[in-house]
mmCIF file of C-alpha atoms in Angstrom:
data_model
loop_
_atom_site.group_PDB
_atom_site.id
_atom_site.type_symbol
_atom_site.label_atom_id
_atom_site.label_comp_id
_atom_site.label_asym_id
_atom_site.label_seq_id
_atom_site.Cartn_x
_atom_site.Cartn_y
_atom_site.Cartn_z
ATOM 1 C CA MET G 1441 6.407 -6.164 24.376
ATOM 2 C CA ALA G 1442 3.456 -8.794 23.863
ATOM 3 C CA LEU G 1443 3.339 -11.582 22.337
ATOM 4 C CA LEU G 1444 -0.242 -12.762 19.917
ATOM 5 C CA ALA G 1445 -0.877 -15.877 19.253
ATOM 6 C CA ILE G 1446 -3.354 -15.634 16.237
ATOM 7 C CA HIS G 1447 -3.028 -19.273 14.617
ATOM 8 C CA HIS G 1448 -5.783 -20.764 16.707
ATOM 9 C CA LEU G 1449 -8.072 -18.051 15.729
ATOM 10 C CA ASP G 1450 -10.119 -18.345 12.468
ATOM 11 C CA PHE G 1451 -10.063 -16.562 9.531
ATOM 12 C CA LYS G 1452 -12.901 -13.174 11.050
ATOM 13 C CA ASN G 1453 -10.490 -12.896 14.508
ATOM 14 C CA GLN G 1454 -6.974 -12.349 12.419
ATOM 15 C CA HIS G 1455 -8.186 -10.690 10.413
ATOM 16 C CA LEU G 1456 -9.786 -8.001 13.777
ATOM 17 C CA LEU G 1457 -6.814 -8.440 15.959
ATOM 18 C CA LEU G 1458 -4.225 -7.283 13.619
ATOM 19 C CA ASP G 1459 -6.218 -4.486 12.779
ATOM 20 C CA LYS G 1460 -6.683 -3.527 16.446
ATOM 21 C CA VAL G 1461 -2.673 -3.879 16.239
ATOM 22 C CA ARG G 1462 -1.742 -1.844 12.817
ATOM 23 C CA ALA G 1463 -4.353 1.387 14.750
ATOM 24 C CA LEU G 1464 -2.344 0.941 18.296
ATOM 25 C CA THR G 1465 1.064 0.760 16.529
ATOM 26 C CA VAL G 1466 -0.592 4.395 14.207
ATOM 27 C CA SER G 1467 -1.964 6.376 16.754
ATOM 28 C CA LYS G 1468 0.572 4.869 19.843
ATOM 29 C CA ARG G 1469 3.296 5.597 17.867
ATOM 30 C CA LEU G 1470 4.866 2.354 17.978
ATOM 31 C CA LEU G 1471 7.579 -0.420 16.158
ATOM 32 C CA THR G 1472 5.602 -3.393 15.727
ATOM 33 C CA LEU G 1473 7.006 -6.277 14.344
ATOM 34 C CA LEU G 1474 5.331 -9.057 14.557
ATOM 35 C CA THR G 1475 6.570 -13.321 12.993
ATOM 36 C CA LEU G 1476 3.829 -14.502 10.501
ATOM 37 C CA HIS G 1477 4.432 -16.944 8.673
ATOM 38 C CA ASP G 1478 0.694 -16.618 6.363
ATOM 39 C CA PRO G 1479 2.867 -14.590 3.410
ATOM 40 C CA PHE G 1480 -1.009 -12.865 3.109
ATOM 41 C CA LEU G 1481 -1.754 -11.730 6.463
ATOM 42 C CA ALA G 1482 1.590 -10.922 6.384
ATOM 43 C CA ALA G 1483 1.246 -9.500 2.723
ATOM 44 C CA ARG G 1484 -1.922 -7.075 4.273
ATOM 45 C CA TYR G 1485 -0.159 -6.396 7.710
ATOM 46 C CA ARG G 1486 3.108 -4.126 7.157
ATOM 47 C CA ASP G 1487 4.483 -1.712 6.209
ATOM 48 C CA HIS G 1488 9.053 -3.086 5.700
ATOM 49 C CA LEU G 1489 9.069 -6.990 5.347
ATOM 50 C CA VAL G 1490 11.351 -9.246 5.410
ATOM 51 C CA MET G 1491 11.486 -12.167 4.561
ATOM 52 C CA MET G 1492 13.217 -15.240 6.191
ATOM 53 C CA LYS G 1493 14.673 -18.921 4.934
ATOM 54 C CA ASN G 1494 17.117 -20.879 6.293
ATOM 55 C CA GLY G 1495 18.538 -18.840 10.043
ATOM 56 C CA ARG G 1496 18.526 -16.715 7.385
ATOM 57 C CA VAL G 1497 17.416 -12.914 5.681
ATOM 58 C CA HIS G 1498 16.290 -14.026 1.881
ATOM 59 C CA ARG G 1499 14.421 -10.772 0.944
ATOM 60 C CA HIS G 1500 13.346 -7.694 2.589
ATOM 61 C CA GLY G 1501 11.683 -4.037 1.610
ATOM 62 C CA ALA G 1502 8.897 -2.853 0.777
ATOM 63 C CA THR G 1503 5.747 -4.853 0.523
ATOM 64 C CA GLN G 1504 5.122 -4.734 -3.185
ATOM 65 C CA SER G 1505 8.797 -5.252 -3.780
ATOM 66 C CA VAL G 1506 9.349 -8.480 -1.523
ATOM 67 C CA VAL G 1507 5.426 -10.699 -2.953
ATOM 68 C CA ASP G 1508 5.912 -12.015 -5.407
ATOM 69 C CA THR G 1509 5.474 -14.641 -7.583
ATOM 70 C CA ASN G 1510 9.300 -15.653 -7.625
ATOM 71 C CA THR G 1511 10.032 -14.511 -3.383
ATOM 72 C CA LEU G 1512 6.815 -17.040 -2.456
ATOM 73 C CA GLU G 1513 7.513 -19.854 -4.860
ATOM 74 C CA SER G 1514 11.261 -19.405 -4.011
ATOM 75 C CA MET G 1515 10.281 -20.023 -0.285
ATOM 76 C CA TYR G 1516 8.047 -22.490 0.098
ATOM 77 C CA GLY G 1517 8.976 -24.287 -2.824
ATOM 78 C CA MET G 1518 4.978 -24.293 -3.710
ATOM 79 C CA LYS G 1519 3.665 -22.979 -7.113
ATOM 80 C CA VAL G 1520 1.706 -19.583 -5.761
ATOM 81 C CA SER G 1521 0.374 -16.419 -7.760
ATOM 82 C CA VAL G 1522 0.356 -13.324 -5.782
ATOM 83 C CA GLU G 1523 -2.445 -10.799 -6.673
ATOM 84 C CA THR G 1524 -4.318 -7.772 -6.161
ATOM 85 C CA SER G 1525 -7.281 -6.867 -4.557
ATOM 86 C CA ILE G 1526 -9.957 -3.908 -5.657
ATOM 87 C CA ASP G 1527 -8.514 -2.462 -2.472
ATOM 88 C CA GLY G 1528 -5.192 -2.426 -3.572
ATOM 89 C CA ASN G 1529 -3.987 -5.076 -1.011
ATOM 90 C CA ALA G 1530 -1.773 -8.600 -1.958
ATOM 91 C CA PHE G 1531 -2.845 -11.567 -1.090
ATOM 92 C CA VAL G 1532 -1.327 -15.146 -1.962
ATOM 93 C CA VAL G 1533 -3.824 -17.121 -3.551
ATOM 94 C CA PRO G 1534 -1.378 -21.006 -3.903
ATOM 95 C CA THR G 1535 -1.426 -23.115 -7.586
ATOM 96 C CA THR G 1536 -1.395 -26.657 -9.486
ATOM 97 C CA ASP G 1537 1.704 -27.326 -12.171
ATOM 98 C CA ALA G 1538 -0.730 -26.196 -14.410
ATOM 99 C CA GLY G 1539 -0.882 -23.372 -13.610
ATOM 100 C CA GLN G 1540 -4.306 -24.008 -11.993
ATOM 101 C CA SER G 1541 -6.095 -22.138 -8.534
ATOM 102 C CA ALA G 1542 -6.402 -25.282 -6.085
ATOM 103 C CA ILE G 1543 -9.291 -23.106 -4.538
ATOM 104 C CA HIS G 1544 -12.350 -24.018 -6.687
#
């Protein structure tokens, strides 16, 4: 068992570390449990998601069935948009009340 703190890492190194964890998980046929607070990272590095809210399971299942706008807005109490990248991975973008991206 290893505990990895990734939130102090920059964007590039978070992904490098999680890519390595995923590669080791596959090559060694391991079960890996990650606790992440970032919905983007959780959506990208997963086979199965368990989303917790107030200490209870809020949703669980395959990423496509769990990472959706309604679930994330309920989880985080804010407007979001779930988009799909070129490589087919989901990513989450916070939006304003008008539905526009909060990031320009």
